[in-house]
């Protein structure tokens, strides 16, 4: 019985890794001019110390789209991120969308490019230019990404979304 559970869990993990990601830019009609190419892992950055994602600037109310298909794990409000959505996508990656003006996603499955909310300035972005803070966290650490930067050991759990965004914008 124990062996069947372990084999089932391993199969489940492998299947999650094999599902193709099929990535899209999460802000409708965004271009390379709408975000700083070097903002990922920028230090120092507010209370978090290090900026672990990318800020994509747009007019308040611009559509935010799911960058991958996945399962919405959380859609609500937290102190720093304001109105946020957290989606578990392919390859066991968590996609974090923060500072939304409104949320239009609910718990459950979501398709890539489906509207999940709009760009805003909630949480610690109040009073700042409206933007989407977008981050990708991996549940399976990428040990080769550890470096000597501040909080560098945490870097093995974060992927640079700028790489995926640039790739999608050139396709």
PDB file of C-alpha atoms in Angstrom:
ATOM      1  CA  UNK A   1       0.000   0.000   0.000  1.00  0.00           C
ATOM      2  CA  UNK A   2       2.773   2.424   0.991  1.00  0.00           C
ATOM      3  CA  UNK A   3       4.646   1.610  -2.235  1.00  0.00           C
ATOM      4  CA  UNK A   4       1.542   2.400  -4.336  1.00  0.00           C
ATOM      5  CA  UNK A   5       1.166   5.781  -2.631  1.00  0.00           C
ATOM      6  CA  UNK A   6       4.828   6.641  -3.239  1.00  0.00           C
ATOM      7  CA  UNK A   7       4.635   5.544  -6.906  1.00  0.00           C
ATOM      8  CA  UNK A   8       1.422   7.549  -7.339  1.00  0.00           C
ATOM      9  CA  UNK A   9       3.039  10.650  -5.823  1.00  0.00           C
ATOM     10  CA  UNK A  10       6.133  10.293  -8.022  1.00  0.00           C
ATOM     11  CA  UNK A  11       3.933   9.863 -11.118  1.00  0.00           C
ATOM     12  CA  UNK A  12       1.929  12.944 -10.138  1.00  0.00           C
ATOM     13  CA  UNK A  13       5.124  15.000  -9.733  1.00  0.00           C
ATOM     14  CA  UNK A  14       6.531  13.830 -13.073  1.00  0.00           C
ATOM     15  CA  UNK A  15       3.287  14.589 -14.915  1.00  0.00           C
ATOM     16  CA  UNK A  16       3.328  18.128 -13.469  1.00  0.00           C
ATOM     17  CA  UNK A  17       6.858  18.627 -14.763  1.00  0.00           C
ATOM     18  CA  UNK A  18       6.036  17.351 -18.254  1.00  0.00           C
ATOM     19  CA  UNK A  19       3.019  19.596 -18.908  1.00  0.00           C
ATOM     20  CA  UNK A  20       4.159  22.303 -21.377  1.00  0.00           C
ATOM     21  CA  UNK A  21       4.144  25.838 -20.011  1.00  0.00           C
ATOM     22  CA  UNK A  22       2.903  27.819 -23.072  1.00  0.00           C
ATOM     23  CA  UNK A  23       3.627  31.271 -21.633  1.00  0.00           C
ATOM     24  CA  UNK A  24       2.018  34.622 -22.522  1.00  0.00           C
ATOM     25  CA  UNK A  25       2.705  38.169 -21.268  1.00  0.00           C
ATOM     26  CA  UNK A  26       0.302  38.784 -18.364  1.00  0.00           C
ATOM     27  CA  UNK A  27      -0.626  42.422 -19.199  1.00  0.00           C
ATOM     28  CA  UNK A  28      -2.689  42.995 -22.322  1.00  0.00           C
ATOM     29  CA  UNK A  29      -0.790  44.847 -25.069  1.00  0.00           C
ATOM     30  CA  UNK A  30       2.362  45.243 -22.932  1.00  0.00           C
ATOM     31  CA  UNK A  31       5.662  45.925 -24.670  1.00  0.00           C
ATOM     32  CA  UNK A  32       9.317  45.940 -23.603  1.00  0.00           C
ATOM     33  CA  UNK A  33       8.941  49.658 -22.868  1.00  0.00           C
ATOM     34  CA  UNK A  34       6.466  48.875 -20.056  1.00  0.00           C
ATOM     35  CA  UNK A  35       8.927  47.205 -17.681  1.00  0.00           C
ATOM     36  CA  UNK A  36      12.540  47.489 -16.538  1.00  0.00           C
ATOM     37  CA  UNK A  37      14.652  44.673 -17.996  1.00  0.00           C
ATOM     38  CA  UNK A  38      16.862  44.715 -14.877  1.00  0.00           C
ATOM     39  CA  UNK A  39      14.301  44.901 -12.069  1.00  0.00           C
ATOM     40  CA  UNK A  40      14.318  41.163 -11.255  1.00  0.00           C
ATOM     41  CA  UNK A  41      16.392  40.499  -8.158  1.00  0.00           C
ATOM     42  CA  UNK A  42      17.132  44.203  -7.765  1.00  0.00           C
ATOM     43  CA  UNK A  43      18.459  45.183  -4.336  1.00  0.00           C
ATOM     44  CA  UNK A  44      17.599  47.118  -2.188  1.00  0.00           C
ATOM     45  CA  UNK A  45      13.839  47.086  -2.701  1.00  0.00           C
ATOM     46  CA  UNK A  46      11.476  48.219   0.057  1.00  0.00           C
ATOM     47  CA  UNK A  47      10.521  45.969   2.952  1.00  0.00           C
ATOM     48  CA  UNK A  48      11.159  42.770   0.988  1.00  0.00           C
ATOM     49  CA  UNK A  49      14.828  43.734   0.529  1.00  0.00           C
ATOM     50  CA  UNK A  50      15.068  42.227  -2.956  1.00  0.00           C
ATOM     51  CA  UNK A  51      12.645  42.642  -5.879  1.00  0.00           C
ATOM     52  CA  UNK A  52      11.744  39.058  -6.743  1.00  0.00           C
ATOM     53  CA  UNK A  53       9.653  39.738  -9.832  1.00  0.00           C
ATOM     54  CA  UNK A  54       8.979  42.313 -12.520  1.00  0.00           C
ATOM     55  CA  UNK A  55       6.675  45.348 -12.486  1.00  0.00           C
ATOM     56  CA  UNK A  56       4.757  45.806 -15.730  1.00  0.00           C
ATOM     57  CA  UNK A  57       3.368  49.344 -15.917  1.00  0.00           C
ATOM     58  CA  UNK A  58       0.042  50.079 -17.620  1.00  0.00           C
ATOM     59  CA  UNK A  59      -3.019  52.269 -17.237  1.00  0.00           C
ATOM     60  CA  UNK A  60      -5.191  51.421 -14.269  1.00  0.00           C
ATOM     61  CA  UNK A  61      -7.890  49.024 -15.460  1.00  0.00           C
ATOM     62  CA  UNK A  62      -5.807  47.376 -18.212  1.00  0.00           C
ATOM     63  CA  UNK A  63      -6.605  43.654 -18.476  1.00  0.00           C
ATOM     64  CA  UNK A  64      -4.384  41.180 -16.629  1.00  0.00           C
ATOM     65  CA  UNK A  65      -4.354  37.771 -18.305  1.00  0.00           C
ATOM     66  CA  UNK A  66      -3.297  34.371 -16.975  1.00  0.00           C
ATOM     67  CA  UNK A  67       0.216  33.829 -18.348  1.00  0.00           C
ATOM     68  CA  UNK A  68      -0.265  30.035 -18.279  1.00  0.00           C
ATOM     69  CA  UNK A  69      -3.075  27.589 -17.733  1.00  0.00           C
ATOM     70  CA  UNK A  70      -3.303  26.355 -14.179  1.00  0.00           C
ATOM     71  CA  UNK A  71      -5.230  26.193 -10.950  1.00  0.00           C
ATOM     72  CA  UNK A  72      -6.128  29.369  -9.046  1.00  0.00           C
ATOM     73  CA  UNK A  73      -5.031  28.671  -5.472  1.00  0.00           C
ATOM     74  CA  UNK A  74      -5.804  32.115  -4.040  1.00  0.00           C
ATOM     75  CA  UNK A  75      -7.697  35.179  -5.192  1.00  0.00           C
ATOM     76  CA  UNK A  76      -7.992  37.826  -2.511  1.00  0.00           C
ATOM     77  CA  UNK A  77      -6.218  40.539  -0.598  1.00  0.00           C
ATOM     78  CA  UNK A  78      -2.989  40.588   1.412  1.00  0.00           C
ATOM     79  CA  UNK A  79      -1.185  43.502   3.049  1.00  0.00           C
ATOM     80  CA  UNK A  80       1.866  44.003   0.810  1.00  0.00           C
ATOM     81  CA  UNK A  81       0.536  42.687  -2.497  1.00  0.00           C
ATOM     82  CA  UNK A  82      -2.918  44.215  -2.176  1.00  0.00           C
ATOM     83  CA  UNK A  83      -5.366  42.381  -4.417  1.00  0.00           C
ATOM     84  CA  UNK A  84      -3.526  39.278  -5.612  1.00  0.00           C
ATOM     85  CA  UNK A  85      -4.038  36.066  -7.544  1.00  0.00           C
ATOM     86  CA  UNK A  86      -1.866  32.983  -7.124  1.00  0.00           C
ATOM     87  CA  UNK A  87      -1.960  30.312  -9.828  1.00  0.00           C
ATOM     88  CA  UNK A  88      -0.248  26.920  -9.787  1.00  0.00           C
ATOM     89  CA  UNK A  89       0.901  26.342 -13.346  1.00  0.00           C
ATOM     90  CA  UNK A  90       2.848  23.698 -15.270  1.00  0.00           C
ATOM     91  CA  UNK A  91       6.249  22.524 -14.011  1.00  0.00           C
ATOM     92  CA  UNK A  92       5.086  23.130 -10.417  1.00  0.00           C
ATOM     93  CA  UNK A  93       5.511  26.888 -10.786  1.00  0.00           C
ATOM     94  CA  UNK A  94       3.460  29.390  -8.833  1.00  0.00           C
ATOM     95  CA  UNK A  95       2.533  32.552 -10.724  1.00  0.00           C
ATOM     96  CA  UNK A  96       1.927  35.570  -8.467  1.00  0.00           C
ATOM     97  CA  UNK A  97      -0.033  38.596  -9.734  1.00  0.00           C
ATOM     98  CA  UNK A  98      -0.132  41.568  -7.321  1.00  0.00           C
ATOM     99  CA  UNK A  99      -1.447  45.149  -6.953  1.00  0.00           C
ATOM    100  CA  UNK A 100      -4.583  44.391  -8.995  1.00  0.00           C
ATOM    101  CA  UNK A 101      -7.390  46.945  -9.176  1.00  0.00           C
ATOM    102  CA  UNK A 102      -9.940  44.154  -9.254  1.00  0.00           C
ATOM    103  CA  UNK A 103      -9.986  40.369  -9.308  1.00  0.00           C
ATOM    104  CA  UNK A 104     -12.004  38.449 -11.859  1.00  0.00           C
ATOM    105  CA  UNK A 105     -10.797  34.922 -11.137  1.00  0.00           C
ATOM    106  CA  UNK A 106     -12.093  32.385  -8.696  1.00  0.00           C
ATOM    107  CA  UNK A 107     -10.615  29.211  -7.268  1.00  0.00           C
ATOM    108  CA  UNK A 108     -10.279  26.412  -9.792  1.00  0.00           C
ATOM    109  CA  UNK A 109      -8.916  25.847 -13.287  1.00  0.00           C
ATOM    110  CA  UNK A 110      -8.033  28.797 -15.513  1.00  0.00           C
ATOM    111  CA  UNK A 111      -6.884  28.894 -19.136  1.00  0.00           C
ATOM    112  CA  UNK A 112      -3.885  30.780 -20.495  1.00  0.00           C
ATOM    113  CA  UNK A 113      -4.824  34.299 -21.689  1.00  0.00           C
ATOM    114  CA  UNK A 114      -8.052  34.265 -19.662  1.00  0.00           C
ATOM    115  CA  UNK A 115      -8.768  37.620 -17.993  1.00  0.00           C
ATOM    116  CA  UNK A 116      -8.126  37.333 -14.263  1.00  0.00           C
ATOM    117  CA  UNK A 117      -8.225  40.986 -13.214  1.00  0.00           C
ATOM    118  CA  UNK A 118      -7.007  44.476 -14.019  1.00  0.00           C
ATOM    119  CA  UNK A 119      -3.856  46.506 -13.340  1.00  0.00           C
ATOM    120  CA  UNK A 120      -4.035  48.622 -10.212  1.00  0.00           C
ATOM    121  CA  UNK A 121      -2.129  50.161  -7.326  1.00  0.00           C
ATOM    122  CA  UNK A 122      -3.238  48.206  -4.248  1.00  0.00           C
ATOM    123  CA  UNK A 123      -1.158  47.016  -1.299  1.00  0.00           C
ATOM    124  CA  UNK A 124       2.216  48.719  -0.946  1.00  0.00           C
ATOM    125  CA  UNK A 125       1.739  50.237  -4.438  1.00  0.00           C
ATOM    126  CA  UNK A 126      -0.853  52.744  -3.178  1.00  0.00           C
ATOM    127  CA  UNK A 127       0.091  56.193  -4.463  1.00  0.00           C
ATOM    128  CA  UNK A 128       2.510  54.776  -7.036  1.00  0.00           C
ATOM    129  CA  UNK A 129       2.075  54.389 -10.788  1.00  0.00           C
ATOM    130  CA  UNK A 130      -0.364  51.505 -11.534  1.00  0.00           C
ATOM    131  CA  UNK A 131       1.394  48.263 -12.419  1.00  0.00           C
ATOM    132  CA  UNK A 132       1.249  44.508 -12.167  1.00  0.00           C
ATOM    133  CA  UNK A 133       3.901  42.936  -9.969  1.00  0.00           C
ATOM    134  CA  UNK A 134       4.460  39.504 -11.511  1.00  0.00           C
ATOM    135  CA  UNK A 135       6.633  36.784 -10.012  1.00  0.00           C
ATOM    136  CA  UNK A 136       7.219  33.095 -10.663  1.00  0.00           C
ATOM    137  CA  UNK A 137       8.127  30.795  -7.772  1.00  0.00           C
ATOM    138  CA  UNK A 138       9.213  27.203  -8.297  1.00  0.00           C
ATOM    139  CA  UNK A 139       8.385  24.505  -5.778  1.00  0.00           C
ATOM    140  CA  UNK A 140      11.366  22.496  -7.006  1.00  0.00           C
ATOM    141  CA  UNK A 141      14.485  24.571  -6.215  1.00  0.00           C
ATOM    142  CA  UNK A 142      16.966  25.407  -8.981  1.00  0.00           C
ATOM    143  CA  UNK A 143      20.132  25.006  -6.911  1.00  0.00           C
ATOM    144  CA  UNK A 144      22.371  26.395  -9.682  1.00  0.00           C
ATOM    145  CA  UNK A 145      20.704  29.817  -9.315  1.00  0.00           C
ATOM    146  CA  UNK A 146      22.064  30.447  -5.810  1.00  0.00           C
ATOM    147  CA  UNK A 147      24.426  33.427  -5.788  1.00  0.00           C
ATOM    148  CA  UNK A 148      26.112  35.814  -3.403  1.00  0.00           C
ATOM    149  CA  UNK A 149      23.603  38.637  -3.923  1.00  0.00           C
ATOM    150  CA  UNK A 150      21.561  39.717  -0.896  1.00  0.00           C
ATOM    151  CA  UNK A 151      19.086  36.922  -0.140  1.00  0.00           C
ATOM    152  CA  UNK A 152      20.863  34.961  -2.917  1.00  0.00           C
ATOM    153  CA  UNK A 153      19.947  31.575  -1.433  1.00  0.00           C
ATOM    154  CA  UNK A 154      16.265  32.427  -2.076  1.00  0.00           C
ATOM    155  CA  UNK A 155      17.031  32.895  -5.769  1.00  0.00           C
ATOM    156  CA  UNK A 156      16.825  29.127  -6.296  1.00  0.00           C
ATOM    157  CA  UNK A 157      13.040  29.392  -5.750  1.00  0.00           C
ATOM    158  CA  UNK A 158      12.388  32.297  -8.145  1.00  0.00           C
ATOM    159  CA  UNK A 159      12.486  32.393 -11.920  1.00  0.00           C
ATOM    160  CA  UNK A 160      13.223  35.565 -13.843  1.00  0.00           C
ATOM    161  CA  UNK A 161       9.906  36.402 -15.561  1.00  0.00           C
ATOM    162  CA  UNK A 162      11.654  38.934 -17.825  1.00  0.00           C
ATOM    163  CA  UNK A 163      13.208  36.048 -19.785  1.00  0.00           C
ATOM    164  CA  UNK A 164       9.792  34.508 -20.527  1.00  0.00           C
ATOM    165  CA  UNK A 165       8.161  37.868 -21.241  1.00  0.00           C
ATOM    166  CA  UNK A 166      10.897  38.837 -23.731  1.00  0.00           C
ATOM    167  CA  UNK A 167      10.626  35.467 -25.458  1.00  0.00           C
ATOM    168  CA  UNK A 168       6.849  35.858 -25.849  1.00  0.00           C
ATOM    169  CA  UNK A 169       7.181  39.437 -27.128  1.00  0.00           C
ATOM    170  CA  UNK A 170       9.621  38.351 -29.865  1.00  0.00           C
ATOM    171  CA  UNK A 171       7.389  35.489 -31.075  1.00  0.00           C
TER     172      UNK A 171
END
